[in-house]
GROMACS .gro file of C-alpha atoms in nm:
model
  381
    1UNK     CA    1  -1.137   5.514  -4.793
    2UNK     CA    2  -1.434   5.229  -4.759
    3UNK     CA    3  -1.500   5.117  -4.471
    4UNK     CA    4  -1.670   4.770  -4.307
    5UNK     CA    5  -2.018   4.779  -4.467
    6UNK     CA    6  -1.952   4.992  -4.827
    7UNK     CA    7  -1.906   5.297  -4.608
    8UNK     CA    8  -1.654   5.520  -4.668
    9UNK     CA    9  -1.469   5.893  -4.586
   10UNK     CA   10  -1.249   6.180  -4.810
   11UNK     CA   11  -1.067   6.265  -4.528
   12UNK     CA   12  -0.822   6.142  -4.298
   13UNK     CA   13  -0.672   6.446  -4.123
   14UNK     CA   14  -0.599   6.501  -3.738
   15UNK     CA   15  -0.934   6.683  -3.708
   16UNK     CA   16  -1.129   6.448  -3.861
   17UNK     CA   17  -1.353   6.305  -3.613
   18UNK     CA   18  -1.369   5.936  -3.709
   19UNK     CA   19  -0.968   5.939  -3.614
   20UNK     CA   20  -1.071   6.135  -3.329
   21UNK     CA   21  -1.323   5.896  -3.227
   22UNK     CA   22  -1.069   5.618  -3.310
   23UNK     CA   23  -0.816   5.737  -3.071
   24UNK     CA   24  -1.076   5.730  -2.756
   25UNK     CA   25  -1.221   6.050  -2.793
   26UNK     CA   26  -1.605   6.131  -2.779
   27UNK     CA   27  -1.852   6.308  -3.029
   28UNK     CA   28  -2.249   6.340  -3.097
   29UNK     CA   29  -2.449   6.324  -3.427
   30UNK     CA   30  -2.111   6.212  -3.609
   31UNK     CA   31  -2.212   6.120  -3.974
   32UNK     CA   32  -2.031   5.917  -4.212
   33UNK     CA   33  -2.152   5.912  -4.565
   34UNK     CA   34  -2.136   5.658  -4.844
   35UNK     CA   35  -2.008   5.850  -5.236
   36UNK     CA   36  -2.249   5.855  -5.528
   37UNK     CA   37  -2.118   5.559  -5.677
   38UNK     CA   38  -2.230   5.328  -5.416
   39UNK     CA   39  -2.580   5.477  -5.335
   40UNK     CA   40  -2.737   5.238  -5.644
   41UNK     CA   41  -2.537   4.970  -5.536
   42UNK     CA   42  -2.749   4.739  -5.337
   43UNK     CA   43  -2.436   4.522  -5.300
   44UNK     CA   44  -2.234   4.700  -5.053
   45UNK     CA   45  -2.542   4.652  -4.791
   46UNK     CA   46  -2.514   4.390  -4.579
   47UNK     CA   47  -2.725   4.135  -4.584
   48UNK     CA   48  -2.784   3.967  -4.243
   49UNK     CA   49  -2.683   3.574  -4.239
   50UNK     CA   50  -3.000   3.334  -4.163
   51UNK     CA   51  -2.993   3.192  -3.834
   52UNK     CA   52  -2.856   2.881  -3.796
   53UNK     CA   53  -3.052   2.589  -3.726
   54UNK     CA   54  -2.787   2.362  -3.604
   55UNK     CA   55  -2.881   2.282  -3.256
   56UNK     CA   56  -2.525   2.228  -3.103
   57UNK     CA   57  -2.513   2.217  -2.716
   58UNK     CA   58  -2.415   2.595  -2.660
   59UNK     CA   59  -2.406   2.714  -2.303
   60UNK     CA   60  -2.401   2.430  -2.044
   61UNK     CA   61  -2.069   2.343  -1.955
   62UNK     CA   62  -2.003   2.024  -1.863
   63UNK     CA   63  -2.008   2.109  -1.461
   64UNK     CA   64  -2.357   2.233  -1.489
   65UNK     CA   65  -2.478   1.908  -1.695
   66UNK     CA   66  -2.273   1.735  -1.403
   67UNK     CA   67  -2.471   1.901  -1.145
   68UNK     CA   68  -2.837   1.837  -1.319
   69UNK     CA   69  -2.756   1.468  -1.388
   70UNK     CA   70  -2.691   1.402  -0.998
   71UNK     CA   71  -2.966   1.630  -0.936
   72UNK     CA   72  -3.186   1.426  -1.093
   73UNK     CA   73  -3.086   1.073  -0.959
   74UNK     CA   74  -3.070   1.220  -0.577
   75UNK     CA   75  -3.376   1.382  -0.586
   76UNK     CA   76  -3.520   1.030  -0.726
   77UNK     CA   77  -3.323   0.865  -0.480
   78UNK     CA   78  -3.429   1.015  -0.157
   79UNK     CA   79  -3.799   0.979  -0.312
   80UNK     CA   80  -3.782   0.620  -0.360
   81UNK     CA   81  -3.649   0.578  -0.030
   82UNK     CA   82  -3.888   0.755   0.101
   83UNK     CA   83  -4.183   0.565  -0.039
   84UNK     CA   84  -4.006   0.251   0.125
   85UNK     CA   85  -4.012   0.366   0.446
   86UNK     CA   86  -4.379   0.550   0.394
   87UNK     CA   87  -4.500   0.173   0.303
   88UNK     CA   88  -4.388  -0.002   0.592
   89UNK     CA   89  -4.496   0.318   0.861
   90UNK     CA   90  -4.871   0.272   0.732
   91UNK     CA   91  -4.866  -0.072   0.748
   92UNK     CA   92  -4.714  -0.082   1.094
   93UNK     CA   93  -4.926   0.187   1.177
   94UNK     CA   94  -5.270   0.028   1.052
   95UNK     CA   95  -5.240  -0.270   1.261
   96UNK     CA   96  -5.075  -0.230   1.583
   97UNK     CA   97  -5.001  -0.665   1.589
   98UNK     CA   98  -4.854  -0.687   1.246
   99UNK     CA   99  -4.518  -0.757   1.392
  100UNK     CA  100  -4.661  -1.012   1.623
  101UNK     CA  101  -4.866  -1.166   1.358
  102UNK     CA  102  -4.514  -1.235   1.115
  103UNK     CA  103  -4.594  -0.930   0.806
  104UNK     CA  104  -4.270  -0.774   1.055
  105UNK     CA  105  -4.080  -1.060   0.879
  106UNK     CA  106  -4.204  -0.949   0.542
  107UNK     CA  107  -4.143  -0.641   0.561
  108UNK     CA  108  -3.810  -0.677   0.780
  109UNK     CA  109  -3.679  -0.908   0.457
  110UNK     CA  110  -3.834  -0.667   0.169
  111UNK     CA  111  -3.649  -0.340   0.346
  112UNK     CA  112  -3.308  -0.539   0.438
  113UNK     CA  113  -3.296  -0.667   0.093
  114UNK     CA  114  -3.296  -0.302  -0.012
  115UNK     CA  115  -3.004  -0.224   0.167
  116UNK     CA  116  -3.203   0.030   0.378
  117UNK     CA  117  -3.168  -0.166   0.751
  118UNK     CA  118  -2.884  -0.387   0.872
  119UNK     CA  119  -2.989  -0.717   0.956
  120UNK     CA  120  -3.232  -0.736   1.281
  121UNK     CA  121  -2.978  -0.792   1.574
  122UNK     CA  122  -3.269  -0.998   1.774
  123UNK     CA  123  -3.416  -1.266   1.540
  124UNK     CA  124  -3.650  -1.295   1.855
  125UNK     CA  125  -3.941  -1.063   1.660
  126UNK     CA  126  -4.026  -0.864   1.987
  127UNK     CA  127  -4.314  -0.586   1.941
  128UNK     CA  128  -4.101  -0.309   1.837
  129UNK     CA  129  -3.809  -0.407   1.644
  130UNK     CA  130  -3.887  -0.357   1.292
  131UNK     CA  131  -4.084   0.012   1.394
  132UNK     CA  132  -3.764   0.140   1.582
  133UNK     CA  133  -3.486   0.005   1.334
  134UNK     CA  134  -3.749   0.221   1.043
  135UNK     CA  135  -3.789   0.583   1.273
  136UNK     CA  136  -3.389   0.537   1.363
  137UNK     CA  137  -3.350   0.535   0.982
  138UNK     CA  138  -3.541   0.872   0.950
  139UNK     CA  139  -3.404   1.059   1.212
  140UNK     CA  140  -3.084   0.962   1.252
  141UNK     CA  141  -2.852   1.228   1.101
  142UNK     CA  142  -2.528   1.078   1.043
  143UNK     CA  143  -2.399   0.872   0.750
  144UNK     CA  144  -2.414   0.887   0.377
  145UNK     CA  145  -2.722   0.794   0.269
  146UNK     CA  146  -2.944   0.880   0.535
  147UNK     CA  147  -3.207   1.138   0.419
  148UNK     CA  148  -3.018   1.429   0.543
  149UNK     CA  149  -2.768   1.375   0.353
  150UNK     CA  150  -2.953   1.301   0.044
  151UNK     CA  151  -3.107   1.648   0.130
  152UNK     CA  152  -2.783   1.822   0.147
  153UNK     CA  153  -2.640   1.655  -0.168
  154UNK     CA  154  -2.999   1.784  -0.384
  155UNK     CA  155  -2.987   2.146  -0.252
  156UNK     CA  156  -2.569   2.120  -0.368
  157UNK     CA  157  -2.614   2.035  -0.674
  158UNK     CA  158  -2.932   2.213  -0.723
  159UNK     CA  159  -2.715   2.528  -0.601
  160UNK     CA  160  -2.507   2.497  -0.874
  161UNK     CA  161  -2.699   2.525  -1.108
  162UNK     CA  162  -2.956   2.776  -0.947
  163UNK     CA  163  -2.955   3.022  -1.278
  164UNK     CA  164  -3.103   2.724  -1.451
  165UNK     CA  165  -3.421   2.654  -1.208
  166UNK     CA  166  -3.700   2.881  -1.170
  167UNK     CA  167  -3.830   3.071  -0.869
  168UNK     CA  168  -4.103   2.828  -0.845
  169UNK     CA  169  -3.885   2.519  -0.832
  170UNK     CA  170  -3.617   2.697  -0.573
  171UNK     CA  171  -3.893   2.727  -0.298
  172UNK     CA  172  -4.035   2.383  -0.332
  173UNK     CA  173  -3.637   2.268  -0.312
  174UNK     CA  174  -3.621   2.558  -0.009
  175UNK     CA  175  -3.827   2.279   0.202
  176UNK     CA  176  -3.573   1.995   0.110
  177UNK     CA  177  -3.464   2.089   0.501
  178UNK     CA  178  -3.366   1.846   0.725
  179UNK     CA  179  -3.587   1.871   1.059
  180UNK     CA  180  -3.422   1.967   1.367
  181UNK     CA  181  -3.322   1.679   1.585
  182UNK     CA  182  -3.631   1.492   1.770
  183UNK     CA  183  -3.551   1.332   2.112
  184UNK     CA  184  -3.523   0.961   2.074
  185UNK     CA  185  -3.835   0.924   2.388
  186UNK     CA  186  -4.012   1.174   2.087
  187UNK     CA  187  -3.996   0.951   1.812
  188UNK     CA  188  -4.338   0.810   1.678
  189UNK     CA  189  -4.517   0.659   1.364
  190UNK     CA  190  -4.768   0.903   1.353
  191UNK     CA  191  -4.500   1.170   1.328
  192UNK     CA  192  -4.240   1.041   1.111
  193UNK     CA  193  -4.564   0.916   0.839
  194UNK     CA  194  -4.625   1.299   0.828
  195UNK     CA  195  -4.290   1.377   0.836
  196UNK     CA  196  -4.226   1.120   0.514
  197UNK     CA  197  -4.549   1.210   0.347
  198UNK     CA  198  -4.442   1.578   0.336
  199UNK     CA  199  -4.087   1.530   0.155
  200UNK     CA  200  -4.275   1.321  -0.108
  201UNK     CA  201  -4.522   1.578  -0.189
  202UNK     CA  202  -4.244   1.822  -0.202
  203UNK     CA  203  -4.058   1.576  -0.446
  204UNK     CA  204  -4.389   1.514  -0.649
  205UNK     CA  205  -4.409   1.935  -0.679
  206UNK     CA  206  -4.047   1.923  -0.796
  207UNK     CA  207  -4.114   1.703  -1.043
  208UNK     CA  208  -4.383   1.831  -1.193
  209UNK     CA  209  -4.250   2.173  -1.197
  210UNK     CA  210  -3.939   2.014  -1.410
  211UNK     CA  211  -4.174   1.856  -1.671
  212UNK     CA  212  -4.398   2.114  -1.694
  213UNK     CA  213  -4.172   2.441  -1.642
  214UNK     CA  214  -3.809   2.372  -1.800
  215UNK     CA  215  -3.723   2.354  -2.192
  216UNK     CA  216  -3.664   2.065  -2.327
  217UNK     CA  217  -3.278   2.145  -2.381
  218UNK     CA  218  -3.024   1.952  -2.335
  219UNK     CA  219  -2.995   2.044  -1.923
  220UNK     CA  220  -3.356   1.900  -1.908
  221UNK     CA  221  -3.195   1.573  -2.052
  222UNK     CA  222  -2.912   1.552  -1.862
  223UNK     CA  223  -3.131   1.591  -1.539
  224UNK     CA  224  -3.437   1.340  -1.684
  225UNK     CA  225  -3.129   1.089  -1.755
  226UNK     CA  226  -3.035   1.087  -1.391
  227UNK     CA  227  -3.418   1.053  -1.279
  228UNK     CA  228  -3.453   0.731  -1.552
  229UNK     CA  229  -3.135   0.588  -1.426
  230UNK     CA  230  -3.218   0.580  -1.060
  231UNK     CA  231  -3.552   0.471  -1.069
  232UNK     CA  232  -3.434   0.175  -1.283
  233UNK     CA  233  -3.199   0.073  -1.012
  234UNK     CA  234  -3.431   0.095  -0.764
  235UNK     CA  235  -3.686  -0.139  -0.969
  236UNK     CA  236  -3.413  -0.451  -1.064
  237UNK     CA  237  -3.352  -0.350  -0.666
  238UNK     CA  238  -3.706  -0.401  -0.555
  239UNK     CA  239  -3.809  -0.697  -0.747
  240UNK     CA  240  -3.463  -0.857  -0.648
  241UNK     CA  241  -3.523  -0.808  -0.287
  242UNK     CA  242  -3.906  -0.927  -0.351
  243UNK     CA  243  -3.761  -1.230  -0.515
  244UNK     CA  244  -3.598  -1.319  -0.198
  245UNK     CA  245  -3.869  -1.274   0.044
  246UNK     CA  246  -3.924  -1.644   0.129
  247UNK     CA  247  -4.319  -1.793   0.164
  248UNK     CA  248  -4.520  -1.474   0.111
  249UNK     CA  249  -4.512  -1.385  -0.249
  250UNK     CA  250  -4.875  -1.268  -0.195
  251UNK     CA  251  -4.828  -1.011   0.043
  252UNK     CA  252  -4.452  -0.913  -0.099
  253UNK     CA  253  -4.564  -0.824  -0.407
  254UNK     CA  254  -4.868  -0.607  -0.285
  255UNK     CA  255  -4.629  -0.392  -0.044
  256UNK     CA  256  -4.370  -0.377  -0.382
  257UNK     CA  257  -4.697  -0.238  -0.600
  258UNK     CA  258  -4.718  -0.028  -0.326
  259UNK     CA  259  -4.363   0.120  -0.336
  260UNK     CA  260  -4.391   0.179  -0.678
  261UNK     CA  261  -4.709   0.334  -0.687
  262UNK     CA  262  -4.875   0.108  -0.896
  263UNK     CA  263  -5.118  -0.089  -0.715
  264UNK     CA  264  -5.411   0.084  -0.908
  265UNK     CA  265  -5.268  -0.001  -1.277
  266UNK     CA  266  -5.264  -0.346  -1.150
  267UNK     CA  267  -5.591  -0.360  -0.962
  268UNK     CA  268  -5.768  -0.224  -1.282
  269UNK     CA  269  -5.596  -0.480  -1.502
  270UNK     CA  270  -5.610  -0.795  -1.286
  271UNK     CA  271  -5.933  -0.853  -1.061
  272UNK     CA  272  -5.721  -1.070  -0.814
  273UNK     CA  273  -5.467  -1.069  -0.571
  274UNK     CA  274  -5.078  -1.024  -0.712
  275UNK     CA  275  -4.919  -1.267  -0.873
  276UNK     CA  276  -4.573  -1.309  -1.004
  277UNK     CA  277  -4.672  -1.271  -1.385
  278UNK     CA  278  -4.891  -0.979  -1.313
  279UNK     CA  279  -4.656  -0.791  -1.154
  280UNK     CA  280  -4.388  -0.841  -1.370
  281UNK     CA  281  -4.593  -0.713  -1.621
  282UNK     CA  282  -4.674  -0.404  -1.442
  283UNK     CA  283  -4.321  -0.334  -1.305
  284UNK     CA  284  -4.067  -0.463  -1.565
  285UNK     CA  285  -4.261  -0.443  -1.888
  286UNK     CA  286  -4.482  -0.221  -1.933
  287UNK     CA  287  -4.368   0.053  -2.129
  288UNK     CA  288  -4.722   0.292  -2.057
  289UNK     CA  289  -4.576   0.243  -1.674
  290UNK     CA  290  -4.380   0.560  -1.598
  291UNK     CA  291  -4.245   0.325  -1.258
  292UNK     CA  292  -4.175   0.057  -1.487
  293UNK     CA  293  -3.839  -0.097  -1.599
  294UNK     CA  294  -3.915  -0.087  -1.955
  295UNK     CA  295  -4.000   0.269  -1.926
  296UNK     CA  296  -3.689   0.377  -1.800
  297UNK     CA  297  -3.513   0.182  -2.082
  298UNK     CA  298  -3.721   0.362  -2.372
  299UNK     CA  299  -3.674   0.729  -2.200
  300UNK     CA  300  -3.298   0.658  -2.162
  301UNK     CA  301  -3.283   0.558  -2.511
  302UNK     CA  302  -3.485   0.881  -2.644
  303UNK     CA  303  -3.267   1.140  -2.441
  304UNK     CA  304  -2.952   0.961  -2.559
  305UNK     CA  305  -3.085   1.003  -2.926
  306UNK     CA  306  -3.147   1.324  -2.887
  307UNK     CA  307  -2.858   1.422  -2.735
  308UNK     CA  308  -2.670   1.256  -3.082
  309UNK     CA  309  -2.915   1.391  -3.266
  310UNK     CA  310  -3.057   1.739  -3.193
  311UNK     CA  311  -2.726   1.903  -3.028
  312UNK     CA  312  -2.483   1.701  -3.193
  313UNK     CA  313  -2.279   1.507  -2.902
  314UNK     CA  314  -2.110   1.229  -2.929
  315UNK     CA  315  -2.293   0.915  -2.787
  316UNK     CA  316  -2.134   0.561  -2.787
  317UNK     CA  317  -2.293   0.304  -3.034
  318UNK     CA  318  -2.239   0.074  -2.776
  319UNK     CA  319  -2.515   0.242  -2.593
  320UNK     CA  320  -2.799   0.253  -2.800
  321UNK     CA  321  -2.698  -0.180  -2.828
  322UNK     CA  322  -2.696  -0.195  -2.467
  323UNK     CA  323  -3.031  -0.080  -2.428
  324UNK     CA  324  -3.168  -0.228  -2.681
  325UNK     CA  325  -3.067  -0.534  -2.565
  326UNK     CA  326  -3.187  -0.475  -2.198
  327UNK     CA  327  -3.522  -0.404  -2.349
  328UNK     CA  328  -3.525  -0.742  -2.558
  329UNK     CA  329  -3.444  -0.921  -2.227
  330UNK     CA  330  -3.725  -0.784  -2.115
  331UNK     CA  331  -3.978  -0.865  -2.350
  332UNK     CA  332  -3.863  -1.225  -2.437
  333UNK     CA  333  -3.752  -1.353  -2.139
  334UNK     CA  334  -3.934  -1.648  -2.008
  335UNK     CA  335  -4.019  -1.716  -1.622
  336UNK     CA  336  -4.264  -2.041  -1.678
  337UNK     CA  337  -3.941  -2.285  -1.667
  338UNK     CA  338  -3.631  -2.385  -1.442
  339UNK     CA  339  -3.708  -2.381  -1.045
  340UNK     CA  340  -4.056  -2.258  -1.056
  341UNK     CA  341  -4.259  -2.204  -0.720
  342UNK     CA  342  -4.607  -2.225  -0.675
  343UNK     CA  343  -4.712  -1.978  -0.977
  344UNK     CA  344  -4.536  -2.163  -1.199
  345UNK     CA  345  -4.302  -1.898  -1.221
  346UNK     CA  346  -3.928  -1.907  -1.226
  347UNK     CA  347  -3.765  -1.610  -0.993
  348UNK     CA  348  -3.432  -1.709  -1.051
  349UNK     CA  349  -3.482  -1.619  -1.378
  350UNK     CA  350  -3.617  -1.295  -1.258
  351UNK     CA  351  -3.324  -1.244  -1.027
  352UNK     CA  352  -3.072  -1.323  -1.291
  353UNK     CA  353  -3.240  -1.084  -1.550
  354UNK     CA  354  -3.272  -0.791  -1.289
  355UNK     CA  355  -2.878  -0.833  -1.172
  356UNK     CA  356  -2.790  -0.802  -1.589
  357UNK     CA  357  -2.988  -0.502  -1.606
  358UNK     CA  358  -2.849  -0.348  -1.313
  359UNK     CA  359  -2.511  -0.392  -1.409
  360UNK     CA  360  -2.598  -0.241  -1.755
  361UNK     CA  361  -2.708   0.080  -1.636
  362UNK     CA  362  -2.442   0.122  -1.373
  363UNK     CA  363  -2.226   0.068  -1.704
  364UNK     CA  364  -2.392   0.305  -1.878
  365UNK     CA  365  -2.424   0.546  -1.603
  366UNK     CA  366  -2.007   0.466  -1.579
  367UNK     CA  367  -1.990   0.574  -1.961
  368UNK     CA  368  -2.179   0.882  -1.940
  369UNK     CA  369  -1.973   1.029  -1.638
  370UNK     CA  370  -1.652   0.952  -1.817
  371UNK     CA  371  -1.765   1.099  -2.160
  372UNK     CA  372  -1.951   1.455  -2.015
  373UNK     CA  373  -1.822   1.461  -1.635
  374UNK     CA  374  -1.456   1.337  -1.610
  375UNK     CA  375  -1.282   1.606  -1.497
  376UNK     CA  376  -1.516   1.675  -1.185
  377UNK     CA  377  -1.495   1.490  -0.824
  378UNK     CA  378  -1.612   1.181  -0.849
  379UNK     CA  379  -1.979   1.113  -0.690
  380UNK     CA  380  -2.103   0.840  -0.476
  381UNK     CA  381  -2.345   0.619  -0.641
   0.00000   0.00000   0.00000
């Protein structure tokens, strides 16, 4: 009889010891041997199969792409939070009059519009008001939102997939603890700035570990998509709320450089104080800018590519046209006509463009959860 790879047996009785071994018993140095005929024959061999080269997404189910995706937009989330409240704590803390002097109304507008305060209750400015409003929304432990609960959400998801992050990353993510409960007579700038400054270093590690440390599979994507898509809503965000600051574009757009770490690409490129056409240029189009708008377009666009491309998913056409079109808006959109204020530069225009581009990544964000993630709980976003 042959058997599976041109090997074959004479006998077939109940003491043979292939049947034997067929019928659950054991044996040792059990030899079966091919017949003359097919010693020459190179053919009945078996010649291994080449690998295959088609890179189809093979072992991350859909939960665990869920879980890196959110991963990536709360842990960019809580950051740029974070680097809000980090900007106005140094600034209050530099200059112990700023709030008398009026920056509180500055920065009172810029962090409002950002949906991170309610409204001040007291329009009266007292000494105090924007600086307790800020440390209530860092300690207070309640609420979605807050930066506990961003916290708990990144160590959730990051728990799901903990097989898929390396020891390294799992004890930077191990300090992603919220602090004990301070006693509101405890509460002080100098504390909650070390307090803030810590978590972002901690994020900063995190990040760098996931550039430097995980493959560039299609988990990395799915978590580098939810980075680029949060940090994009958080820039049409910040130059929206900027836009509405009224009478201090000078000093608005400094503390929004600030927030988005770029104050040194735009002190190195333009030897004077911020304008409205500098910083749009820094912030929306730069595409060298890793905080940029136009930056997050062009990596969203790559992943989604190479998702499509390399591991064979299905993307939507209608993508690839949506962000191409959010990037032409971006590059050949004019602001020297309409309303313009004193730099002869149109924010409506601005505000207009940022709201479109907002609502096309929250579309496309929409798209992607439907088309990978549908059949998990839906998220808060």
């Amino acid at each position: 009889a042959v058997l599976p790879g041109g090997l074959t047996r004479v006998a077939a009785s109940v003491d043979d010891p292939l049947v034997s071994m067929q019928r659950g018993a054991g044996s040792k140095d059990t030899w079966v041997l091919r017949s003359e005929a097919d010693e020459d024959d190179d053919s009945a061999t078996p010649i291994a199969a080449p690998a295959s080269t088609d890179r189809r997404l093979t072992g991350l189910p859909s939960r665990a792409a869920d879980s890196l995706f959110w991963l990536g937009r709360y842990t960019e989330r809580l950051e740029q939070h974070l680097r809000v409240l980090r900007c106005v704590l140094g600034r209050l803390a530099s200059d112990a009059t700023t709030e008398a002097s009026g920056a509180e109304d500055d920065l009172g507008h810029l962090v409002t519009g950002l949906g991170m305060l309610p409204p001040a209750t007291d329009p009266g400015s007292a000494l105090g008001t924007l600086t307790r409003r800020v440390l209530d929304r860092i300690y207070r432990f309640d609420g979605p939102g807050s930066i506990p609960d961003l916290m708990g959400r990144i160590r959730h998801n990051a728990a799901a997939v903990r097989d898929r992050l390396s020891g390294d990353t799992w004890q930077i993510l191990d300090r992603l603890v919220p602090q004990p409960a301070v006693e509101p007579g405890r509460h002080s700038i100098a504390h909650a700035l070390g307090l803030v400054q810590d978590v972002i270093l901690n994020l900063a590690a995190f990040s760098g570990l996931e550039m430097e440390n995980m493959t560039r599979g299609p988990g990395w994507r799915f978590l580098d998509l939810g980075r680029r898509l949060e940090r994009g809503f958080a820039m049409t965000a910040l130059m929206t709320a900027a836009a509405f600051v009224p009478d201090a574009p000078t000093s608005t757009l400094e503390i929004a450089l600030e927030i988005a770490d770029s104050g040194m690409t735009h002190r190195q490129r333009h030897f004077r104080s911020p304008r409205w056409p500098d910083t749009i240029e820094v912030l929306v189009r730069d595409l060298a800018n890793p905080r940029a708008l136009a930056f997050q377009l062009s990596a969203l666009g790559n992943h989604l590519n190479a998702l499509q491309g390399e591991y064979r998913l299905g993307v939507d056409d209608r993508w690839s046209a949506l962000i191409e079109g959010m990037q032409g808006r971006l590059t050949h959109t004019p602001f020297d006509d309409g309303a313009a204020d004193g730099d002869g530069f149109d924010v409506q225009t601005l505000v207009a463009l940022m709201e479109t581009c907002a609502e096309g990544l929250a579309g496309l964000s929409d798209d992607l959860t439907h088309r990978y993630f549908s059949h998990t709980h839906p998220r808060i976003s």
